Amino acid sequence: MALVTPDTKLCEVIVDEPSVVPVINRFDIVLGVGDRTIKSICKEKGIDTSFFITILNAFINESFFLENVTGAFNAGDVVDYLRKTNNSYLRNQLPNIERHFAALISRSDSNNNLPLLFNFYREVKTEIERRIDSDNQWFDAIISAEQSNSEVSVAGNAVQAESDSIEDKLSDLINMFVIHLRGDYDRNLCHAVLFAVISLEKDICQNNRIRNRVLRPLVDALNSRNS
């Protein structure tokens, strides 16, 4: 879709790209937004409009790049958003998938390969948790550097928009469901697990864009100023 502006109606963004619902939730915006503009909603919520539309545009548009690294918001604002994102993974999305996966196995016949897929999911979950632990160190270093006008002392994960092992493994898991699933199973629960994994993979992919195309340029600018 076209780039979001302050005068764009948020309802139009949500209808065109429903995957932004978790994003607006991280700004404490819930469904039932009416037909108000983003500028109006941000003013009511006390949200920096420039920052909000930057996050939305980076999340929605694959071609988005941050043009002005000396704008109204700083790296700490992006860190706060990404912390909320990681917390959402840990507290909601990952446990939800695991819970439904376990229920799927328990309510399905034993003549399937679901346990193998579940073990692979757990491996991916562990990798996500390790990355979040690494993120926390990097995020703390960014906040410290902003407060002390120094360079960031911890390098961030080498996650590139074109290739990310977690994205790749989640994509592999989706393909396992689509191509290699065998035996009898509860179809409704299977669909719930599959759609939840697809949603997680898309969310991680889109938030990697925010990491690479919004946060990293701000960190690079911070290091340049303080070197």
mmCIF file with all atom_site columns, C-alpha atoms in Angstrom:
data_model
loop_
_atom_site.group_PDB
_atom_site.id
_atom_site.type_symbol
_atom_site.label_atom_id
_atom_site.label_alt_id
_atom_site.label_comp_id
_atom_site.label_asym_id
_atom_site.label_entity_id
_atom_site.label_seq_id
_atom_site.pdbx_PDB_ins_code
_atom_site.Cartn_x
_atom_site.Cartn_y
_atom_site.Cartn_z
_atom_site.occupancy
_atom_site.B_iso_or_equiv
_atom_site.pdbx_formal_charge
_atom_site.auth_seq_id
_atom_site.auth_comp_id
_atom_site.auth_asym_id
_atom_site.auth_atom_id
_atom_site.pdbx_PDB_model_num
ATOM 1   C CA . MET A 1 1   ? 0.000   0.000   0.000  1.00 0.00 ? 1   MET A CA 1
ATOM 2   C CA . ALA A 1 2   ? 1.016   3.669   -0.280 1.00 0.00 ? 2   ALA A CA 1
ATOM 3   C CA . LEU A 1 3   ? 3.100   5.277   2.441  1.00 0.00 ? 3   LEU A CA 1
ATOM 4   C CA . VAL A 1 4   ? 1.147   6.181   5.545  1.00 0.00 ? 4   VAL A CA 1
ATOM 5   C CA . THR A 1 5   ? 0.888   9.903   6.391  1.00 0.00 ? 5   THR A CA 1
ATOM 6   C CA . PRO A 1 6   ? -0.468  11.791  9.422  1.00 0.00 ? 6   PRO A CA 1
ATOM 7   C CA . ASP A 1 7   ? -3.709  12.402  7.518  1.00 0.00 ? 7   ASP A CA 1
ATOM 8   C CA . THR A 1 8   ? -4.232  8.729   6.638  1.00 0.00 ? 8   THR A CA 1
ATOM 9   C CA . LYS A 1 9   ? -7.191  7.132   8.398  1.00 0.00 ? 9   LYS A CA 1
ATOM 10  C CA . LEU A 1 10  ? -5.900  4.362   10.640 1.00 0.00 ? 10  LEU A CA 1
ATOM 11  C CA . CYS A 1 11  ? -8.935  2.189   9.870  1.00 0.00 ? 11  CYS A CA 1
ATOM 12  C CA . GLU A 1 12  ? -7.889  2.133   6.202  1.00 0.00 ? 12  GLU A CA 1
ATOM 13  C CA . VAL A 1 13  ? -4.401  0.947   7.140  1.00 0.00 ? 13  VAL A CA 1
ATOM 14  C CA . ILE A 1 14  ? -5.816  -1.853  9.310  1.00 0.00 ? 14  ILE A CA 1
ATOM 15  C CA . VAL A 1 15  ? -8.279  -3.014  6.648  1.00 0.00 ? 15  VAL A CA 1
ATOM 16  C CA . ASP A 1 16  ? -5.588  -3.007  3.936  1.00 0.00 ? 16  ASP A CA 1
ATOM 17  C CA . GLU A 1 17  ? -2.942  -4.635  6.148  1.00 0.00 ? 17  GLU A CA 1
ATOM 18  C CA . PRO A 1 18  ? -4.471  -6.523  9.117  1.00 0.00 ? 18  PRO A CA 1
ATOM 19  C CA . SER A 1 19  ? -1.019  -7.629  10.289 1.00 0.00 ? 19  SER A CA 1
ATOM 20  C CA . VAL A 1 20  ? -0.543  -4.132  11.781 1.00 0.00 ? 20  VAL A CA 1
ATOM 21  C CA . VAL A 1 21  ? -2.968  -4.963  14.616 1.00 0.00 ? 21  VAL A CA 1
ATOM 22  C CA . PRO A 1 22  ? -0.148  -6.220  16.912 1.00 0.00 ? 22  PRO A CA 1
ATOM 23  C CA . VAL A 1 23  ? 1.840   -3.090  16.012 1.00 0.00 ? 23  VAL A CA 1
ATOM 24  C CA . ILE A 1 24  ? -0.870  -0.660  17.078 1.00 0.00 ? 24  ILE A CA 1
ATOM 25  C CA . ASN A 1 25  ? -1.453  -2.753  20.211 1.00 0.00 ? 25  ASN A CA 1
ATOM 26  C CA . ARG A 1 26  ? 2.184   -2.086  21.172 1.00 0.00 ? 26  ARG A CA 1
ATOM 27  C CA . PHE A 1 27  ? 1.254   1.605   21.171 1.00 0.00 ? 27  PHE A CA 1
ATOM 28  C CA . ASP A 1 28  ? -1.770  0.865   23.393 1.00 0.00 ? 28  ASP A CA 1
ATOM 29  C CA . ILE A 1 29  ? -4.160  1.400   20.467 1.00 0.00 ? 29  ILE A CA 1
ATOM 30  C CA . VAL A 1 30  ? -6.938  -1.187  20.195 1.00 0.00 ? 30  VAL A CA 1
ATOM 31  C CA . LEU A 1 31  ? -9.547  -1.973  17.563 1.00 0.00 ? 31  LEU A CA 1
ATOM 32  C CA . GLY A 1 32  ? -12.508 0.370   17.348 1.00 0.00 ? 32  GLY A CA 1
ATOM 33  C CA . VAL A 1 33  ? -10.467 3.279   15.992 1.00 0.00 ? 33  VAL A CA 1
ATOM 34  C CA . GLY A 1 34  ? -13.380 4.876   14.129 1.00 0.00 ? 34  GLY A CA 1
ATOM 35  C CA . ASP A 1 35  ? -12.586 6.803   10.960 1.00 0.00 ? 35  ASP A CA 1
ATOM 36  C CA . ARG A 1 36  ? -10.133 9.227   12.566 1.00 0.00 ? 36  ARG A CA 1
ATOM 37  C CA . THR A 1 37  ? -6.773  10.135  11.114 1.00 0.00 ? 37  THR A CA 1
ATOM 38  C CA . ILE A 1 38  ? -3.514  8.841   12.522 1.00 0.00 ? 38  ILE A CA 1
ATOM 39  C CA . LYS A 1 39  ? -2.647  12.387  13.596 1.00 0.00 ? 39  LYS A CA 1
ATOM 40  C CA . SER A 1 40  ? -5.857  12.624  15.625 1.00 0.00 ? 40  SER A CA 1
ATOM 41  C CA . ILE A 1 41  ? -5.384  9.255   17.322 1.00 0.00 ? 41  ILE A CA 1
ATOM 42  C CA . CYS A 1 42  ? -1.733  9.947   18.147 1.00 0.00 ? 42  CYS A CA 1
ATOM 43  C CA . LYS A 1 43  ? -2.650  13.309  19.679 1.00 0.00 ? 43  LYS A CA 1
ATOM 44  C CA . GLU A 1 44  ? -5.291  11.664  21.859 1.00 0.00 ? 44  GLU A CA 1
ATOM 45  C CA . LYS A 1 45  ? -2.879  8.910   22.970 1.00 0.00 ? 45  LYS A CA 1
ATOM 46  C CA . GLY A 1 46  ? 0.138   11.175  23.443 1.00 0.00 ? 46  GLY A CA 1
ATOM 47  C CA . ILE A 1 47  ? 2.094   9.299   20.764 1.00 0.00 ? 47  ILE A CA 1
ATOM 48  C CA . ASP A 1 48  ? 4.727   10.980  18.597 1.00 0.00 ? 48  ASP A CA 1
ATOM 49  C CA . THR A 1 49  ? 3.046   10.989  15.175 1.00 0.00 ? 49  THR A CA 1
ATOM 50  C CA . SER A 1 50  ? 6.312   10.984  13.218 1.00 0.00 ? 50  SER A CA 1
ATOM 51  C CA . PHE A 1 51  ? 7.572   7.955   15.118 1.00 0.00 ? 51  PHE A CA 1
ATOM 52  C CA . PHE A 1 52  ? 4.278   6.084   14.778 1.00 0.00 ? 52  PHE A CA 1
ATOM 53  C CA . ILE A 1 53  ? 4.044   6.508   11.004 1.00 0.00 ? 53  ILE A CA 1
ATOM 54  C CA . THR A 1 54  ? 7.736   5.591   10.627 1.00 0.00 ? 54  THR A CA 1
ATOM 55  C CA . ILE A 1 55  ? 7.107   2.294   12.427 1.00 0.00 ? 55  ILE A CA 1
ATOM 56  C CA . LEU A 1 56  ? 3.961   1.640   10.365 1.00 0.00 ? 56  LEU A CA 1
ATOM 57  C CA . ASN A 1 57  ? 5.697   2.409   7.067  1.00 0.00 ? 57  ASN A CA 1
ATOM 58  C CA . ALA A 1 58  ? 8.727   0.262   7.893  1.00 0.00 ? 58  ALA A CA 1
ATOM 59  C CA . PHE A 1 59  ? 6.419   -2.571  8.945  1.00 0.00 ? 59  PHE A CA 1
ATOM 60  C CA . ILE A 1 60  ? 4.154   -2.406  5.894  1.00 0.00 ? 60  ILE A CA 1
ATOM 61  C CA . ASN A 1 61  ? 6.414   -1.381  3.006  1.00 0.00 ? 61  ASN A CA 1
ATOM 62  C CA . GLU A 1 62  ? 9.281   -3.621  1.926  1.00 0.00 ? 62  GLU A CA 1
ATOM 63  C CA . SER A 1 63  ? 10.961  -0.724  0.117  1.00 0.00 ? 63  SER A CA 1
ATOM 64  C CA . PHE A 1 64  ? 10.899  1.658   3.100  1.00 0.00 ? 64  PHE A CA 1
ATOM 65  C CA . PHE A 1 65  ? 14.154  3.280   4.263  1.00 0.00 ? 65  PHE A CA 1
ATOM 66  C CA . LEU A 1 66  ? 14.563  5.934   6.939  1.00 0.00 ? 66  LEU A CA 1
ATOM 67  C CA . GLU A 1 67  ? 15.472  9.152   5.124  1.00 0.00 ? 67  GLU A CA 1
ATOM 68  C CA . ASN A 1 68  ? 16.054  11.479  8.069  1.00 0.00 ? 68  ASN A CA 1
ATOM 69  C CA . VAL A 1 69  ? 18.105  10.033  10.941 1.00 0.00 ? 69  VAL A CA 1
ATOM 70  C CA . THR A 1 70  ? 18.074  13.335  12.812 1.00 0.00 ? 70  THR A CA 1
ATOM 71  C CA . GLY A 1 71  ? 14.307  13.596  13.129 1.00 0.00 ? 71  GLY A CA 1
ATOM 72  C CA . ALA A 1 72  ? 12.043  14.084  16.111 1.00 0.00 ? 72  ALA A CA 1
ATOM 73  C CA . PHE A 1 73  ? 12.591  10.667  17.699 1.00 0.00 ? 73  PHE A CA 1
ATOM 74  C CA . ASN A 1 74  ? 15.695  8.813   18.823 1.00 0.00 ? 74  ASN A CA 1
ATOM 75  C CA . ALA A 1 75  ? 17.012  5.266   18.958 1.00 0.00 ? 75  ALA A CA 1
ATOM 76  C CA . GLY A 1 76  ? 15.569  4.819   22.430 1.00 0.00 ? 76  GLY A CA 1
ATOM 77  C CA . ASP A 1 77  ? 12.049  5.182   21.027 1.00 0.00 ? 77  ASP A CA 1
ATOM 78  C CA . VAL A 1 78  ? 12.666  2.317   18.602 1.00 0.00 ? 78  VAL A CA 1
ATOM 79  C CA . VAL A 1 79  ? 14.268  0.231   21.352 1.00 0.00 ? 79  VAL A CA 1
ATOM 80  C CA . ASP A 1 80  ? 11.152  0.676   23.477 1.00 0.00 ? 80  ASP A CA 1
ATOM 81  C CA . TYR A 1 81  ? 8.961   -0.521  20.603 1.00 0.00 ? 81  TYR A CA 1
ATOM 82  C CA . LEU A 1 82  ? 11.181  -3.538  19.873 1.00 0.00 ? 82  LEU A CA 1
ATOM 83  C CA . ARG A 1 83  ? 11.274  -4.479  23.563 1.00 0.00 ? 83  ARG A CA 1
ATOM 84  C CA . LYS A 1 84  ? 7.473   -4.529  23.556 1.00 0.00 ? 84  LYS A CA 1
ATOM 85  C CA . THR A 1 85  ? 7.610   -6.658  20.411 1.00 0.00 ? 85  THR A CA 1
ATOM 86  C CA . ASN A 1 86  ? 9.983   -9.166  22.005 1.00 0.00 ? 86  ASN A CA 1
ATOM 87  C CA . ASN A 1 87  ? 7.869   -9.275  25.162 1.00 0.00 ? 87  ASN A CA 1
ATOM 88  C CA . SER A 1 88  ? 4.840   -10.022 22.996 1.00 0.00 ? 88  SER A CA 1
ATOM 89  C CA . TYR A 1 89  ? 6.685   -12.974 21.484 1.00 0.00 ? 89  TYR A CA 1
ATOM 90  C CA . LEU A 1 90  ? 7.705   -14.316 24.906 1.00 0.00 ? 90  LEU A CA 1
ATOM 91  C CA . ARG A 1 91  ? 4.424   -13.766 26.727 1.00 0.00 ? 91  ARG A CA 1
ATOM 92  C CA . ASN A 1 92  ? 1.859   -14.319 24.003 1.00 0.00 ? 92  ASN A CA 1
ATOM 93  C CA . GLN A 1 93  ? 2.763   -15.642 20.576 1.00 0.00 ? 93  GLN A CA 1
ATOM 94  C CA . LEU A 1 94  ? 5.331   -18.329 21.429 1.00 0.00 ? 94  LEU A CA 1
ATOM 95  C CA . PRO A 1 95  ? 3.370   -19.807 24.380 1.00 0.00 ? 95  PRO A CA 1
ATOM 96  C CA . ASN A 1 96  ? 0.162   -19.667 22.345 1.00 0.00 ? 96  ASN A CA 1
ATOM 97  C CA . ILE A 1 97  ? 1.693   -21.693 19.520 1.00 0.00 ? 97  ILE A CA 1
ATOM 98  C CA . GLU A 1 98  ? 3.217   -24.196 21.944 1.00 0.00 ? 98  GLU A CA 1
ATOM 99  C CA . ARG A 1 99  ? -0.057  -24.615 23.836 1.00 0.00 ? 99  ARG A CA 1
ATOM 100 C CA . HIS A 1 100 ? -2.081  -25.182 20.667 1.00 0.00 ? 100 HIS A CA 1
ATOM 101 C CA . PHE A 1 101 ? 0.608   -27.460 19.234 1.00 0.00 ? 101 PHE A CA 1
ATOM 102 C CA . ALA A 1 102 ? 0.486   -29.663 22.350 1.00 0.00 ? 102 ALA A CA 1
ATOM 103 C CA . ALA A 1 103 ? -3.317  -29.761 22.165 1.00 0.00 ? 103 ALA A CA 1
ATOM 104 C CA . LEU A 1 104 ? -3.126  -30.662 18.478 1.00 0.00 ? 104 LEU A CA 1
ATOM 105 C CA . ILE A 1 105 ? -0.902  -33.644 19.243 1.00 0.00 ? 105 ILE A CA 1
ATOM 106 C CA . SER A 1 106 ? -3.017  -34.828 22.174 1.00 0.00 ? 106 SER A CA 1
ATOM 107 C CA . ARG A 1 107 ? -6.260  -34.672 20.162 1.00 0.00 ? 107 ARG A CA 1
ATOM 108 C CA . SER A 1 108 ? -4.894  -36.328 17.039 1.00 0.00 ? 108 SER A CA 1
ATOM 109 C CA . ASP A 1 109 ? -4.193  -39.973 16.234 1.00 0.00 ? 109 ASP A CA 1
ATOM 110 C CA . SER A 1 110 ? -0.703  -41.299 16.818 1.00 0.00 ? 110 SER A CA 1
ATOM 111 C CA . ASN A 1 111 ? -0.139  -42.205 13.161 1.00 0.00 ? 111 ASN A CA 1
ATOM 112 C CA . ASN A 1 112 ? 1.192   -38.758 12.204 1.00 0.00 ? 112 ASN A CA 1
ATOM 113 C CA . ASN A 1 113 ? 4.497   -36.902 12.282 1.00 0.00 ? 113 ASN A CA 1
ATOM 114 C CA . LEU A 1 114 ? 3.287   -33.966 14.386 1.00 0.00 ? 114 LEU A CA 1
ATOM 115 C CA . PRO A 1 115 ? 5.774   -34.661 17.235 1.00 0.00 ? 115 PRO A CA 1
ATOM 116 C CA . LEU A 1 116 ? 8.654   -34.176 14.784 1.00 0.00 ? 116 LEU A CA 1
ATOM 117 C CA . LEU A 1 117 ? 7.233   -30.819 13.718 1.00 0.00 ? 117 LEU A CA 1
ATOM 118 C CA . PHE A 1 118 ? 6.702   -29.878 17.368 1.00 0.00 ? 118 PHE A CA 1
ATOM 119 C CA . ASN A 1 119 ? 10.339  -30.636 18.193 1.00 0.00 ? 119 ASN A CA 1
ATOM 120 C CA . PHE A 1 120 ? 11.451  -28.449 15.303 1.00 0.00 ? 120 PHE A CA 1
ATOM 121 C CA . TYR A 1 121 ? 9.212   -25.645 16.534 1.00 0.00 ? 121 TYR A CA 1
ATOM 122 C CA . ARG A 1 122 ? 10.796  -25.889 19.991 1.00 0.00 ? 122 ARG A CA 1
ATOM 123 C CA . GLU A 1 123 ? 14.247  -25.535 18.422 1.00 0.00 ? 123 GLU A CA 1
ATOM 124 C CA . VAL A 1 124 ? 13.121  -22.367 16.639 1.00 0.00 ? 124 VAL A CA 1
ATOM 125 C CA . LYS A 1 125 ? 11.534  -21.074 19.855 1.00 0.00 ? 125 LYS A CA 1
ATOM 126 C CA . THR A 1 126 ? 14.838  -21.558 21.687 1.00 0.00 ? 126 THR A CA 1
ATOM 127 C CA . GLU A 1 127 ? 16.668  -19.632 18.957 1.00 0.00 ? 127 GLU A CA 1
ATOM 128 C CA . ILE A 1 128 ? 14.168  -16.773 19.224 1.00 0.00 ? 128 ILE A CA 1
ATOM 129 C CA . GLU A 1 129 ? 14.660  -16.672 23.003 1.00 0.00 ? 129 GLU A CA 1
ATOM 130 C CA . ARG A 1 130 ? 18.453  -16.558 22.575 1.00 0.00 ? 130 ARG A CA 1
ATOM 131 C CA . ARG A 1 131 ? 18.144  -13.680 20.125 1.00 0.00 ? 131 ARG A CA 1
ATOM 132 C CA . ILE A 1 132 ? 15.924  -11.779 22.547 1.00 0.00 ? 132 ILE A CA 1
ATOM 133 C CA . ASP A 1 133 ? 18.542  -12.240 25.286 1.00 0.00 ? 133 ASP A CA 1
ATOM 134 C CA . SER A 1 134 ? 21.150  -10.818 22.911 1.00 0.00 ? 134 SER A CA 1
ATOM 135 C CA . ASP A 1 135 ? 18.777  -8.001  21.959 1.00 0.00 ? 135 ASP A CA 1
ATOM 136 C CA . ASN A 1 136 ? 18.436  -7.007  25.606 1.00 0.00 ? 136 ASN A CA 1
ATOM 137 C CA . GLN A 1 137 ? 22.198  -6.486  25.875 1.00 0.00 ? 137 GLN A CA 1
ATOM 138 C CA . TRP A 1 138 ? 22.265  -4.460  22.657 1.00 0.00 ? 138 TRP A CA 1
ATOM 139 C CA . PHE A 1 139 ? 19.239  -2.395  23.637 1.00 0.00 ? 139 PHE A CA 1
ATOM 140 C CA . ASP A 1 140 ? 20.740  -1.596  27.052 1.00 0.00 ? 140 ASP A CA 1
ATOM 141 C CA . ALA A 1 141 ? 23.957  -0.477  25.343 1.00 0.00 ? 141 ALA A CA 1
ATOM 142 C CA . ILE A 1 142 ? 22.004  1.804   22.979 1.00 0.00 ? 142 ILE A CA 1
ATOM 143 C CA . ILE A 1 143 ? 20.128  3.467   25.842 1.00 0.00 ? 143 ILE A CA 1
ATOM 144 C CA . SER A 1 144 ? 23.360  3.892   27.803 1.00 0.00 ? 144 SER A CA 1
ATOM 145 C CA . ALA A 1 145 ? 25.110  5.436   24.782 1.00 0.00 ? 145 ALA A CA 1
ATOM 146 C CA . GLU A 1 146 ? 22.279  7.922   24.218 1.00 0.00 ? 146 GLU A CA 1
ATOM 147 C CA . GLN A 1 147 ? 22.306  8.974   27.851 1.00 0.00 ? 147 GLN A CA 1
ATOM 148 C CA . SER A 1 148 ? 26.094  9.325   28.077 1.00 0.00 ? 148 SER A CA 1
ATOM 149 C CA . ASN A 1 149 ? 26.743  10.680  24.560 1.00 0.00 ? 149 ASN A CA 1
ATOM 150 C CA . SER A 1 150 ? 29.075  7.780   23.807 1.00 0.00 ? 150 SER A CA 1
ATOM 151 C CA . GLU A 1 151 ? 29.347  5.049   21.199 1.00 0.00 ? 151 GLU A CA 1
ATOM 152 C CA . VAL A 1 152 ? 27.270  1.884   21.458 1.00 0.00 ? 152 VAL A CA 1
ATOM 153 C CA . SER A 1 153 ? 29.538  -0.672  23.128 1.00 0.00 ? 153 SER A CA 1
ATOM 154 C CA . VAL A 1 154 ? 27.654  -3.832  22.089 1.00 0.00 ? 154 VAL A CA 1
ATOM 155 C CA . ALA A 1 155 ? 27.163  -4.871  18.463 1.00 0.00 ? 155 ALA A CA 1
ATOM 156 C CA . GLY A 1 156 ? 23.666  -5.872  17.442 1.00 0.00 ? 156 GLY A CA 1
ATOM 157 C CA . ASN A 1 157 ? 22.748  -9.228  15.955 1.00 0.00 ? 157 ASN A CA 1
ATOM 158 C CA . ALA A 1 158 ? 23.849  -9.517  12.355 1.00 0.00 ? 158 ALA A CA 1
ATOM 159 C CA . VAL A 1 159 ? 20.287  -9.823  11.100 1.00 0.00 ? 159 VAL A CA 1
ATOM 160 C CA . GLN A 1 160 ? 19.971  -8.827  7.486  1.00 0.00 ? 160 GLN A CA 1
ATOM 161 C CA . ALA A 1 161 ? 16.649  -8.142  5.805  1.00 0.00 ? 161 ALA A CA 1
ATOM 162 C CA . GLU A 1 162 ? 17.487  -10.538 2.973  1.00 0.00 ? 162 GLU A CA 1
ATOM 163 C CA . SER A 1 163 ? 18.476  -13.531 5.089  1.00 0.00 ? 163 SER A CA 1
ATOM 164 C CA . ASP A 1 164 ? 17.553  -14.384 8.654  1.00 0.00 ? 164 ASP A CA 1
ATOM 165 C CA . SER A 1 165 ? 17.901  -17.879 10.108 1.00 0.00 ? 165 SER A CA 1
ATOM 166 C CA . ILE A 1 166 ? 14.783  -17.574 12.276 1.00 0.00 ? 166 ILE A CA 1
ATOM 167 C CA . GLU A 1 167 ? 12.666  -16.408 9.342  1.00 0.00 ? 167 GLU A CA 1
ATOM 168 C CA . ASP A 1 168 ? 14.091  -19.254 7.258  1.00 0.00 ? 168 ASP A CA 1
ATOM 169 C CA . LYS A 1 169 ? 13.327  -21.878 9.909  1.00 0.00 ? 169 LYS A CA 1
ATOM 170 C CA . LEU A 1 170 ? 9.784   -20.643 10.444 1.00 0.00 ? 170 LEU A CA 1
ATOM 171 C CA . SER A 1 171 ? 9.320   -20.800 6.682  1.00 0.00 ? 171 SER A CA 1
ATOM 172 C CA . ASP A 1 172 ? 10.673  -24.364 6.767  1.00 0.00 ? 172 ASP A CA 1
ATOM 173 C CA . LEU A 1 173 ? 8.165   -25.251 9.489  1.00 0.00 ? 173 LEU A CA 1
ATOM 174 C CA . ILE A 1 174 ? 5.311   -23.844 7.412  1.00 0.00 ? 174 ILE A CA 1
ATOM 175 C CA . ASN A 1 175 ? 6.480   -25.919 4.443  1.00 0.00 ? 175 ASN A CA 1
ATOM 176 C CA . MET A 1 176 ? 6.615   -29.020 6.647  1.00 0.00 ? 176 MET A CA 1
ATOM 177 C CA . PHE A 1 177 ? 2.947   -28.532 7.486  1.00 0.00 ? 177 PHE A CA 1
ATOM 178 C CA . VAL A 1 178 ? 1.953   -27.860 3.896  1.00 0.00 ? 178 VAL A CA 1
ATOM 179 C CA . ILE A 1 179 ? 4.042   -30.530 2.176  1.00 0.00 ? 179 ILE A CA 1
ATOM 180 C CA . HIS A 1 180 ? 5.088   -33.216 4.652  1.00 0.00 ? 180 HIS A CA 1
ATOM 181 C CA . LEU A 1 181 ? 2.297   -33.534 7.242  1.00 0.00 ? 181 LEU A CA 1
ATOM 182 C CA . ARG A 1 182 ? 1.134   -37.148 7.463  1.00 0.00 ? 182 ARG A CA 1
ATOM 183 C CA . GLY A 1 183 ? -1.564  -39.151 9.220  1.00 0.00 ? 183 GLY A CA 1
ATOM 184 C CA . ASP A 1 184 ? -4.831  -38.197 10.908 1.00 0.00 ? 184 ASP A CA 1
ATOM 185 C CA . TYR A 1 185 ? -5.075  -35.005 12.966 1.00 0.00 ? 185 TYR A CA 1
ATOM 186 C CA . ASP A 1 186 ? -7.508  -32.420 14.305 1.00 0.00 ? 186 ASP A CA 1
ATOM 187 C CA . ARG A 1 187 ? -7.945  -30.107 11.325 1.00 0.00 ? 187 ARG A CA 1
ATOM 188 C CA . ASN A 1 188 ? -9.230  -27.083 13.238 1.00 0.00 ? 188 ASN A CA 1
ATOM 189 C CA . LEU A 1 189 ? -6.330  -27.139 15.699 1.00 0.00 ? 189 LEU A CA 1
ATOM 190 C CA . CYS A 1 190 ? -3.888  -27.771 12.872 1.00 0.00 ? 190 CYS A CA 1
ATOM 191 C CA . HIS A 1 191 ? -5.153  -24.711 11.023 1.00 0.00 ? 191 HIS A CA 1
ATOM 192 C CA . ALA A 1 192 ? -4.877  -22.656 14.229 1.00 0.00 ? 192 ALA A CA 1
ATOM 193 C CA . VAL A 1 193 ? -1.245  -23.695 14.727 1.00 0.00 ? 193 VAL A CA 1
ATOM 194 C CA . LEU A 1 194 ? -0.329  -23.136 11.089 1.00 0.00 ? 194 LEU A CA 1
ATOM 195 C CA . PHE A 1 195 ? -1.910  -19.680 10.920 1.00 0.00 ? 195 PHE A CA 1
ATOM 196 C CA . ALA A 1 196 ? -0.228  -18.695 14.210 1.00 0.00 ? 196 ALA A CA 1
ATOM 197 C CA . VAL A 1 197 ? 3.179   -19.743 12.853 1.00 0.00 ? 197 VAL A CA 1
ATOM 198 C CA . ILE A 1 198 ? 2.534   -17.846 9.613  1.00 0.00 ? 198 ILE A CA 1
ATOM 199 C CA . SER A 1 199 ? 1.579   -14.754 11.628 1.00 0.00 ? 199 SER A CA 1
ATOM 200 C CA . LEU A 1 200 ? 4.723   -15.038 13.774 1.00 0.00 ? 200 LEU A CA 1
ATOM 201 C CA . GLU A 1 201 ? 6.970   -15.463 10.746 1.00 0.00 ? 201 GLU A CA 1
ATOM 202 C CA . LYS A 1 202 ? 5.460   -12.402 9.055  1.00 0.00 ? 202 LYS A CA 1
ATOM 203 C CA . ASP A 1 203 ? 5.716   -10.324 12.236 1.00 0.00 ? 203 ASP A CA 1
ATOM 204 C CA . ILE A 1 204 ? 9.383   -11.228 12.732 1.00 0.00 ? 204 ILE A CA 1
ATOM 205 C CA . CYS A 1 205 ? 10.145  -10.481 9.076  1.00 0.00 ? 205 CYS A CA 1
ATOM 206 C CA . GLN A 1 206 ? 8.468   -7.087  9.235  1.00 0.00 ? 206 GLN A CA 1
ATOM 207 C CA . ASN A 1 207 ? 10.028  -6.168  12.568 1.00 0.00 ? 207 ASN A CA 1
ATOM 208 C CA . ASN A 1 208 ? 13.447  -7.107  11.193 1.00 0.00 ? 208 ASN A CA 1
ATOM 209 C CA . ARG A 1 209 ? 12.855  -4.303  8.684  1.00 0.00 ? 209 ARG A CA 1
ATOM 210 C CA . ILE A 1 210 ? 12.300  -1.915  11.580 1.00 0.00 ? 210 ILE A CA 1
ATOM 211 C CA . ARG A 1 211 ? 15.500  -3.160  13.195 1.00 0.00 ? 211 ARG A CA 1
ATOM 212 C CA . ASN A 1 212 ? 17.555  -2.878  10.013 1.00 0.00 ? 212 ASN A CA 1
ATOM 213 C CA . ARG A 1 213 ? 16.070  0.194   8.360  1.00 0.00 ? 213 ARG A CA 1
ATOM 214 C CA . VAL A 1 214 ? 15.125  2.348   11.346 1.00 0.00 ? 214 VAL A CA 1
ATOM 215 C CA . LEU A 1 215 ? 17.120  1.363   14.434 1.00 0.00 ? 215 LEU A CA 1
ATOM 216 C CA . ARG A 1 216 ? 20.461  0.592   12.794 1.00 0.00 ? 216 ARG A CA 1
ATOM 217 C CA . PRO A 1 217 ? 20.665  3.924   10.915 1.00 0.00 ? 217 PRO A CA 1
ATOM 218 C CA . LEU A 1 218 ? 19.883  5.734   14.176 1.00 0.00 ? 218 LEU A CA 1
ATOM 219 C CA . VAL A 1 219 ? 22.598  3.761   15.997 1.00 0.00 ? 219 VAL A CA 1
ATOM 220 C CA . ASP A 1 220 ? 25.081  4.465   13.188 1.00 0.00 ? 220 ASP A CA 1
ATOM 221 C CA . ALA A 1 221 ? 24.263  8.178   13.434 1.00 0.00 ? 221 ALA A CA 1
ATOM 222 C CA . LEU A 1 222 ? 24.659  8.046   17.219 1.00 0.00 ? 222 LEU A CA 1
ATOM 223 C CA . ASN A 1 223 ? 28.073  6.403   16.891 1.00 0.00 ? 223 ASN A CA 1
ATOM 224 C CA . SER A 1 224 ? 29.166  8.946   14.264 1.00 0.00 ? 224 SER A CA 1
ATOM 225 C CA . ARG A 1 225 ? 28.189  11.864  16.494 1.00 0.00 ? 225 ARG A CA 1
ATOM 226 C CA . ASN A 1 226 ? 29.986  10.458  19.517 1.00 0.00 ? 226 ASN A CA 1
ATOM 227 C CA . SER A 1 227 ? 33.113  8.969   17.909 1.00 0.00 ? 227 SER A CA 1
#
